[in-house]
Coordinates of C-alpha atoms in Angstrom, one line a residue:
X1 CA -52.2 -68.3 -35.8
X2 CA -50.5 -71.1 -34.1
X3 CA -52.4 -72.6 -31.2
X4 CA -49.1 -73.2 -29.4
X5 CA -48.9 -69.6 -28.3
X6 CA -52.1 -70.1 -26.2
X7 CA -54.0 -67.0 -27.1
X8 CA -51.0 -64.6 -27.2
X9 CA -51.2 -62.2 -30.1
X10 CA -48.1 -62.8 -32.2
X11 CA -46.4 -59.9 -34.0
X12 CA -43.9 -60.2 -36.7
X13 CA -41.3 -62.9 -36.9
X14 CA -38.0 -61.3 -35.6
X15 CA -35.8 -64.3 -36.3
X16 CA -35.7 -67.9 -37.3
X17 CA -32.9 -70.3 -36.4
X18 CA -32.4 -74.0 -37.1
X19 CA -34.5 -75.1 -34.2
X20 CA -36.7 -72.1 -33.2
X21 CA -38.6 -69.0 -34.3
X22 CA -38.8 -65.7 -32.5
X23 CA -41.9 -63.5 -32.6
X24 CA -42.7 -60.0 -31.3
X25 CA -45.5 -59.8 -28.8
X26 CA -47.6 -56.6 -29.5
X27 CA -49.4 -56.9 -26.1
X28 CA -46.1 -57.4 -24.2
X29 CA -43.7 -54.6 -25.3
X30 CA -40.1 -55.6 -24.7
X31 CA -40.9 -59.3 -24.8
X32 CA -40.7 -62.0 -27.5
X33 CA -42.0 -65.5 -27.9
X34 CA -39.4 -68.2 -28.4
X35 CA -41.1 -71.0 -30.4
X36 CA -39.3 -74.3 -30.7
X37 CA -39.4 -76.6 -33.7
X38 CA -39.4 -80.4 -34.1
X39 CA -36.1 -80.3 -35.8
X40 CA -32.7 -81.6 -34.8
X41 CA -29.5 -80.6 -36.6
X42 CA -25.7 -81.2 -36.4
X43 CA -22.6 -79.7 -38.0
X44 CA -24.3 -76.3 -38.9
X45 CA -27.3 -78.2 -40.3
X46 CA -25.2 -80.4 -42.5
X47 CA -27.3 -83.1 -40.9
X48 CA -30.9 -82.3 -40.3
X49 CA -33.9 -84.4 -39.2
X50 CA -37.4 -84.0 -38.0
X51 CA -37.9 -85.4 -34.5
X52 CA -41.5 -85.6 -33.4
X53 CA -41.9 -84.0 -30.0
X54 CA -38.5 -82.4 -29.9
X55 CA -39.9 -78.9 -29.6
X56 CA -41.7 -79.8 -26.3
X57 CA -38.7 -81.6 -24.9
X58 CA -36.4 -78.7 -25.7
X59 CA -38.8 -76.2 -24.3
X60 CA -39.2 -78.1 -21.0
X61 CA -35.4 -78.4 -20.7
X62 CA -34.7 -74.7 -21.4
X63 CA -37.5 -73.5 -19.1
X64 CA -36.3 -75.6 -16.2
X65 CA -32.7 -74.6 -16.6
X66 CA -33.5 -70.8 -16.9
X67 CA -35.8 -71.1 -13.9
X68 CA -33.1 -72.7 -11.9
X69 CA -30.6 -70.0 -12.8
X70 CA -33.0 -67.2 -12.4
X71 CA -34.0 -68.3 -8.9
X72 CA -30.3 -68.5 -8.0
X73 CA -30.0 -64.9 -9.0
X74 CA -28.4 -65.0 -12.4
X75 CA -29.7 -62.3 -14.8
X76 CA -31.4 -64.0 -17.7
X77 CA -33.9 -63.1 -20.5
X78 CA -36.3 -65.8 -19.5
X79 CA -39.8 -64.6 -18.3
X80 CA -42.0 -67.7 -18.2
X81 CA -43.0 -70.9 -20.0
X82 CA -46.0 -70.1 -22.2
X83 CA -47.0 -73.4 -23.7
X84 CA -45.6 -76.9 -24.3
X85 CA -43.4 -75.7 -27.1
X86 CA -42.8 -71.9 -26.4
X87 CA -41.6 -69.6 -23.7
X88 CA -41.6 -65.8 -23.3
X89 CA -38.3 -63.9 -23.0
X90 CA -37.2 -60.3 -22.7
X91 CA -36.4 -59.0 -26.2
X92 CA -32.6 -58.9 -26.5
X93 CA -30.1 -57.9 -29.2
X94 CA -28.0 -61.0 -29.4
X95 CA -24.2 -60.8 -29.1
X96 CA -23.0 -63.2 -31.9
X97 CA -20.6 -65.2 -29.7
X98 CA -21.0 -68.8 -28.5
X99 CA -19.4 -69.0 -25.0
X100 CA -18.2 -72.5 -24.2
X101 CA -17.2 -73.6 -20.7
X102 CA -15.4 -77.0 -20.3
X103 CA -14.6 -79.1 -17.3
X104 CA -13.4 -82.1 -19.3
X105 CA -11.5 -82.1 -22.5
X106 CA -13.4 -83.8 -25.3
X107 CA -14.9 -83.0 -28.8
X108 CA -13.5 -80.1 -30.8
X109 CA -11.0 -79.2 -28.0
X110 CA -9.1 -82.4 -28.7
X111 CA -8.9 -81.7 -32.4
X112 CA -7.6 -78.2 -31.8
X113 CA -5.1 -79.3 -29.1
X114 CA -3.5 -82.4 -30.4
X115 CA -1.6 -84.3 -27.6
X116 CA -4.3 -83.6 -25.0
X117 CA -6.1 -86.8 -24.0
X118 CA -9.8 -87.1 -23.7
X119 CA -10.8 -86.8 -20.0
X120 CA -8.2 -84.1 -19.1
X121 CA -9.8 -82.0 -16.4
X122 CA -9.7 -78.2 -16.3
X123 CA -9.4 -76.4 -12.9
X124 CA -10.9 -73.8 -13.0
X125 CA -13.2 -74.7 -16.0
X126 CA -11.9 -73.6 -19.4
X127 CA -13.6 -70.8 -21.2
X128 CA -13.5 -70.5 -25.0
X129 CA -15.5 -68.4 -27.5
X130 CA -16.6 -68.9 -31.0
X131 CA -17.8 -66.2 -33.4
X132 CA -21.2 -67.2 -34.9
X133 CA -20.5 -67.4 -38.6
X134 CA -22.0 -70.4 -40.4
X135 CA -20.1 -69.7 -43.6
X136 CA -16.8 -70.0 -41.8
X137 CA -17.9 -72.7 -39.5
X138 CA -18.0 -70.6 -36.3
X139 CA -14.2 -69.8 -35.9
X140 CA -12.7 -69.7 -32.4
X141 CA -12.1 -66.1 -31.3
X142 CA -9.8 -64.5 -28.7
X143 CA -10.8 -61.8 -26.3
X144 CA -8.7 -59.4 -28.3
X145 CA -10.7 -60.1 -31.5
X146 CA -14.0 -59.6 -29.7
X147 CA -12.8 -56.3 -28.2
X148 CA -11.4 -55.1 -31.5
X149 CA -14.7 -55.9 -33.3
X150 CA -16.2 -53.0 -31.4
X151 CA -19.6 -54.5 -31.5
X152 CA -22.6 -52.4 -30.4
X153 CA -25.8 -54.1 -29.4
X154 CA -28.9 -52.5 -27.8
X155 CA -26.9 -49.3 -27.4
X156 CA -24.1 -51.0 -25.5
X157 CA -20.6 -51.1 -26.9
X158 CA -18.9 -54.4 -26.2
X159 CA -15.5 -53.5 -24.6
X160 CA -13.2 -55.1 -22.0
X161 CA -15.7 -54.7 -19.1
X162 CA -18.5 -56.4 -21.0
X163 CA -16.2 -59.2 -22.2
X164 CA -15.0 -59.8 -18.6
X165 CA -18.6 -59.9 -17.4
X166 CA -19.6 -62.5 -20.0
X167 CA -16.5 -64.6 -19.3
X168 CA -17.1 -64.5 -15.5
X169 CA -20.8 -65.2 -15.9
X170 CA -20.1 -68.2 -18.2
X171 CA -18.0 -69.8 -15.5
X172 CA -20.6 -69.2 -12.8
X173 CA -23.5 -70.5 -14.9
X174 CA -21.5 -73.6 -15.7
X175 CA -20.6 -74.2 -12.1
X176 CA -24.2 -73.8 -10.9
X177 CA -25.4 -76.3 -13.5
X178 CA -22.6 -78.7 -12.8
X179 CA -23.5 -78.7 -9.1
X180 CA -27.2 -79.1 -9.9
X181 CA -26.6 -82.3 -12.0
X182 CA -24.4 -83.9 -9.4
X183 CA -27.2 -85.2 -7.2
X184 CA -28.5 -87.0 -10.3
X185 CA -25.1 -88.7 -10.5
X186 CA -24.6 -86.9 -13.8
X187 CA -21.4 -85.1 -15.0
X188 CA -21.8 -81.9 -16.8
X189 CA -18.8 -82.1 -19.2
X190 CA -19.2 -78.8 -21.0
X191 CA -21.7 -76.1 -21.9
X192 CA -22.4 -73.6 -24.7
X193 CA -24.3 -70.4 -24.0
X194 CA -25.1 -67.0 -25.5
X195 CA -25.7 -63.5 -24.1
X196 CA -27.8 -60.6 -25.3
X197 CA -28.4 -57.0 -24.4
X198 CA -31.8 -56.5 -22.9
X199 CA -33.2 -53.7 -25.1
X200 CA -35.1 -52.1 -22.2
X201 CA -32.6 -52.3 -19.4
X202 CA -29.5 -52.2 -21.6
X203 CA -27.8 -54.9 -19.5
X204 CA -26.1 -58.1 -20.6
X205 CA -28.2 -61.1 -19.7
X206 CA -28.0 -64.8 -20.4
X207 CA -30.3 -65.3 -23.4
X208 CA -31.2 -67.7 -26.2
X209 CA -31.8 -71.3 -24.9
X210 CA -30.0 -73.9 -22.8
X211 CA -31.3 -77.3 -23.8
X212 CA -29.9 -80.7 -24.6
X213 CA -28.1 -79.3 -27.7
X214 CA -26.2 -76.9 -25.3
X215 CA -24.1 -79.4 -23.2
X216 CA -22.6 -82.8 -22.9
X217 CA -24.0 -84.9 -20.0
X218 CA -22.4 -88.1 -19.0
X219 CA -24.3 -90.2 -16.4
X220 CA -21.8 -91.6 -13.8
X221 CA -19.1 -89.6 -15.7
X222 CA -19.2 -92.3 -18.4
X223 CA -19.0 -91.1 -21.9
X224 CA -20.5 -94.3 -23.3
X225 CA -23.8 -93.4 -21.6
X226 CA -24.0 -89.9 -23.0
X227 CA -27.5 -88.4 -23.1
X228 CA -26.9 -85.2 -25.0
X229 CA -27.0 -84.2 -28.7
X230 CA -23.6 -85.9 -29.2
X231 CA -25.5 -89.2 -29.5
X232 CA -27.1 -87.8 -32.7
X233 CA -23.9 -86.3 -34.0
X234 CA -22.2 -89.7 -33.6
X235 CA -24.7 -91.7 -35.6
X236 CA -23.1 -93.4 -38.6
X237 CA -26.5 -93.2 -40.4
X238 CA -29.8 -91.8 -39.4
X239 CA -32.4 -94.7 -39.3
X240 CA -35.8 -94.5 -37.6
X241 CA -34.5 -96.8 -34.8
X242 CA -31.4 -94.5 -34.3
X243 CA -33.6 -91.4 -34.1
X244 CA -35.8 -93.2 -31.5
X245 CA -32.7 -93.9 -29.4
X246 CA -31.7 -90.2 -29.6
X247 CA -35.2 -89.1 -28.7
X248 CA -35.2 -91.4 -25.7
X249 CA -32.0 -89.7 -24.5
X250 CA -33.6 -86.3 -24.9
X251 CA -36.6 -87.4 -23.0
X252 CA -34.4 -88.8 -20.2
X253 CA -32.8 -85.3 -19.8
X254 CA -36.2 -83.5 -19.9
X255 CA -37.5 -85.7 -17.1
X256 CA -34.5 -85.2 -14.9
X257 CA -34.0 -81.5 -15.5
X258 CA -37.2 -81.0 -13.6
X259 CA -35.5 -82.6 -10.5
X260 CA -32.8 -79.9 -10.7
X261 CA -35.4 -77.5 -9.2
X262 CA -35.8 -79.6 -6.1
X263 CA -33.4 -80.8 -3.4
X264 CA -33.7 -83.7 -1.0
X265 CA -31.6 -82.0 1.7
X266 CA -33.3 -80.0 4.3
X267 CA -31.9 -77.5 6.7
X268 CA -32.9 -74.8 9.1
X269 CA -31.4 -72.0 11.2
X270 CA -32.6 -71.6 14.8
X271 CA -31.8 -68.2 16.3
X272 CA -31.6 -68.2 20.1
X273 CA -31.7 -64.8 21.7
X274 CA -30.9 -64.1 25.4
X275 CA -33.6 -61.4 25.6
X276 CA -36.5 -60.1 23.5
X277 CA -34.7 -56.8 23.4
X278 CA -32.5 -58.4 20.7
X279 CA -35.4 -59.1 18.4
X280 CA -34.6 -56.5 15.7
X281 CA -31.0 -57.9 15.4
X282 CA -32.5 -61.4 15.1
X283 CA -35.1 -60.4 12.5
X284 CA -32.2 -59.3 10.2
X285 CA -30.7 -62.9 10.5
X286 CA -34.1 -64.4 9.6
X287 CA -34.6 -62.0 6.6
X288 CA -31.1 -62.9 5.3
X289 CA -31.8 -66.6 5.7
X290 CA -35.0 -66.2 3.6
X291 CA -32.9 -64.9 0.7
X292 CA -31.1 -68.3 0.6
X293 CA -34.4 -70.1 1.0
X294 CA -33.5 -71.4 4.4
X295 CA -36.2 -71.7 7.1
X296 CA -35.4 -69.8 10.3
X297 CA -37.0 -69.9 13.7
X298 CA -36.5 -67.4 16.5
X299 CA -36.5 -68.5 20.2
X300 CA -35.9 -66.6 23.5
X301 CA -33.8 -68.3 26.1
X302 CA -31.0 -67.2 28.6
X303 CA -28.2 -69.6 29.3
X304 CA -27.5 -67.6 32.5
X305 CA -31.1 -67.3 33.8
X306 CA -32.6 -70.5 32.5
X307 CA -30.0 -73.0 31.5
X308 CA -32.4 -76.0 31.9
X309 CA -34.7 -74.3 29.4
X310 CA -31.9 -73.5 27.0
X311 CA -30.9 -77.2 26.9
X312 CA -34.5 -78.3 26.6
X313 CA -35.0 -76.1 23.5
X314 CA -31.7 -77.4 22.1
X315 CA -33.0 -81.0 22.5
X316 CA -36.2 -80.1 20.6
X317 CA -34.2 -79.3 17.5
X318 CA -31.7 -82.2 17.8
X319 CA -34.4 -84.9 17.9
X320 CA -36.3 -84.5 14.6
X321 CA -33.5 -85.3 12.2
X322 CA -33.4 -81.9 10.4
X323 CA -29.9 -80.5 10.0
X324 CA -29.7 -77.4 12.1
X325 CA -27.4 -74.4 12.6
X326 CA -27.9 -72.6 15.9
X327 CA -27.2 -68.8 16.0
X328 CA -26.6 -67.4 19.5
X329 CA -27.6 -63.8 20.0
X330 CA -26.6 -62.5 23.4
X331 CA -25.2 -59.1 24.4
X332 CA -23.1 -58.3 27.4
X333 CA -21.8 -61.6 28.7
X334 CA -22.4 -64.1 26.0
X335 CA -23.0 -67.4 27.8
X336 CA -25.5 -68.6 25.3
X337 CA -23.2 -69.5 22.4
X338 CA -20.5 -71.2 24.5
X339 CA -23.1 -73.2 26.5
X340 CA -24.8 -74.4 23.3
X341 CA -21.5 -75.2 21.7
X342 CA -20.4 -77.3 24.7
X343 CA -23.7 -79.3 24.6
X344 CA -24.5 -80.0 21.0
X345 CA -22.8 -81.6 18.1
X346 CA -24.6 -79.2 15.7
X347 CA -22.8 -76.0 14.5
X348 CA -23.3 -72.9 16.7
X349 CA -22.4 -69.4 15.5
X350 CA -22.2 -66.4 17.8
X351 CA -23.8 -63.2 16.5
X352 CA -23.7 -60.8 19.5
X353 CA -25.5 -57.5 19.2
X354 CA -22.7 -55.3 20.5
X355 CA -23.4 -51.7 21.7
X356 CA -20.9 -48.8 21.3
X357 CA -20.3 -48.2 25.0
X358 CA -19.2 -51.7 26.2
X359 CA -18.9 -53.6 22.8
X360 CA -15.1 -53.8 22.9
X361 CA -15.2 -55.5 26.3
X362 CA -18.3 -57.6 25.7
X363 CA -17.0 -59.2 22.5
X364 CA -14.4 -61.2 24.5
X365 CA -17.1 -63.4 26.0
X366 CA -17.8 -64.6 22.4
X367 CA -14.2 -64.8 21.3
X368 CA -12.3 -66.4 24.2
X369 CA -13.8 -69.8 24.9
X370 CA -12.9 -72.7 27.2
X371 CA -11.3 -75.7 25.4
X372 CA -13.5 -78.1 23.6
X373 CA -15.8 -75.3 22.2
X374 CA -16.0 -74.1 18.7
X375 CA -18.5 -71.4 18.0
X376 CA -17.2 -68.8 15.5
X377 CA -18.3 -65.2 16.0
X378 CA -19.6 -63.0 13.2
X379 CA -20.9 -59.5 14.1
X380 CA -23.0 -59.0 11.0
X381 CA -26.5 -60.6 11.1
X382 CA -26.3 -61.1 7.3
X383 CA -22.9 -62.7 7.8
X384 CA -24.3 -65.2 10.3
X385 CA -27.0 -66.2 7.8
X386 CA -24.4 -66.5 5.0
X387 CA -22.2 -68.8 7.1
X388 CA -25.2 -71.1 7.8
X389 CA -26.0 -71.0 4.0
X390 CA -22.4 -72.1 3.3
X391 CA -22.8 -75.1 5.6
X392 CA -26.1 -76.1 4.0
X393 CA -24.7 -75.4 0.5
X394 CA -22.2 -78.3 0.9
X395 CA -25.1 -80.7 0.1
X396 CA -27.9 -78.5 -1.1
X397 CA -27.3 -77.3 -4.7
X398 CA -30.0 -74.7 -4.6
X399 CA -28.5 -72.9 -1.6
X400 CA -25.0 -73.2 -3.2
X401 CA -26.3 -71.7 -6.5
X402 CA -27.5 -68.6 -4.6
X403 CA -24.1 -68.2 -2.9
X404 CA -22.3 -68.6 -6.2
X405 CA -24.6 -66.2 -8.0
X406 CA -24.2 -63.6 -5.2
X407 CA -20.4 -63.8 -5.7
X408 CA -20.8 -63.2 -9.4
X409 CA -23.3 -60.3 -9.0
X410 CA -21.1 -58.6 -6.4
X411 CA -18.1 -58.9 -8.8
X412 CA -20.2 -57.5 -11.7
X413 CA -21.4 -54.5 -9.7
X414 CA -17.9 -53.6 -8.7
X415 CA -16.8 -53.9 -12.3
X416 CA -19.6 -51.7 -13.5
X417 CA -19.0 -49.1 -10.8
X418 CA -15.4 -48.9 -11.8
X419 CA -16.3 -48.4 -15.5
X420 CA -18.8 -45.7 -14.6
X421 CA -16.3 -43.9 -12.4
X422 CA -13.7 -43.9 -15.2
X423 CA -16.2 -42.6 -17.7
X424 CA -17.0 -39.7 -15.3
X425 CA -13.3 -38.8 -14.7
X426 CA -12.3 -39.1 -18.4

């Protein structure tokens, strides 16, 4: 029994690829152990070398990337890192398609599309798929081919809905990772991922691994500084010195990928309520802020009855250098938002708790403002929190990733609801 599994009982080997082995876990039904190998390959293993320490580097990279995506809200097979060279994942039946997302034209795209120059940028990013078939060198497939293949995995037939979900997810996953590399001054050029059907939940999840073999990474957007597996593919001959250089690149990525889970940029939401009777409305704002990982404080102050105190509280949050979005919660005549907006350079959002009897009249005190004021009004507490998140997301990739993932998951749930409804009516 390999020590790497750290006292997990290993069941039978489910699968073995060029760079990893997959084992059943008898004590964790529905889960498998993904064990990396110290092996690096290129061109469907036409070139193959042992690289001491690669398993640990690859496992660190994959674990960080999956953790980042999972915390953002992307559905993945990843459960947890188990040891230096292995992680635990949900057992999936893999869909034999490599999904590729490209921001910049390079590599095989240039060969398949003569006339396109390297560096051509795709807006939105370009999605391609390749059928996993070593004997035929992983041919490119169209959506139509994938749908006509009528694949069935884990009891799920891969039809138009499933293909759309995978395509849409591929773009979102790429964009989240692209955003996450930007603070490291690193350009994510392209990305290759695979999906599987979780055998317990029957849903499509991001599976397999995302490591330094899965993407092209160009520091400062400069191809000559590439840190990914392309540096191995490009070797004229594999010498011990050349392999050391490749290994240093892989280590560089494994070190920095841990920084993707952190952000330097802080931010907070301060909810000001005109009266403690508005507390339940404000608690909803605070709860929604928490889902974005944004700290939120609640304060009570009335711009009508204690304007000096309102301005003193405002000064407290302006003086410590933490970027702040104020949310003003005042019913009836909303003086709080407009007074704050006229006296701070920070963003202020109105979120009045309107009641049915006077709401249509009361809302005008939030909507019609004197000149020089700019507080937008959103009636939904969750909407106010989301607006603050969008402001912070401009320079906080972790908040942005949650927003991006929410968009994707909303889109997927509508798509699945439509499919379910059609199946009922058919």
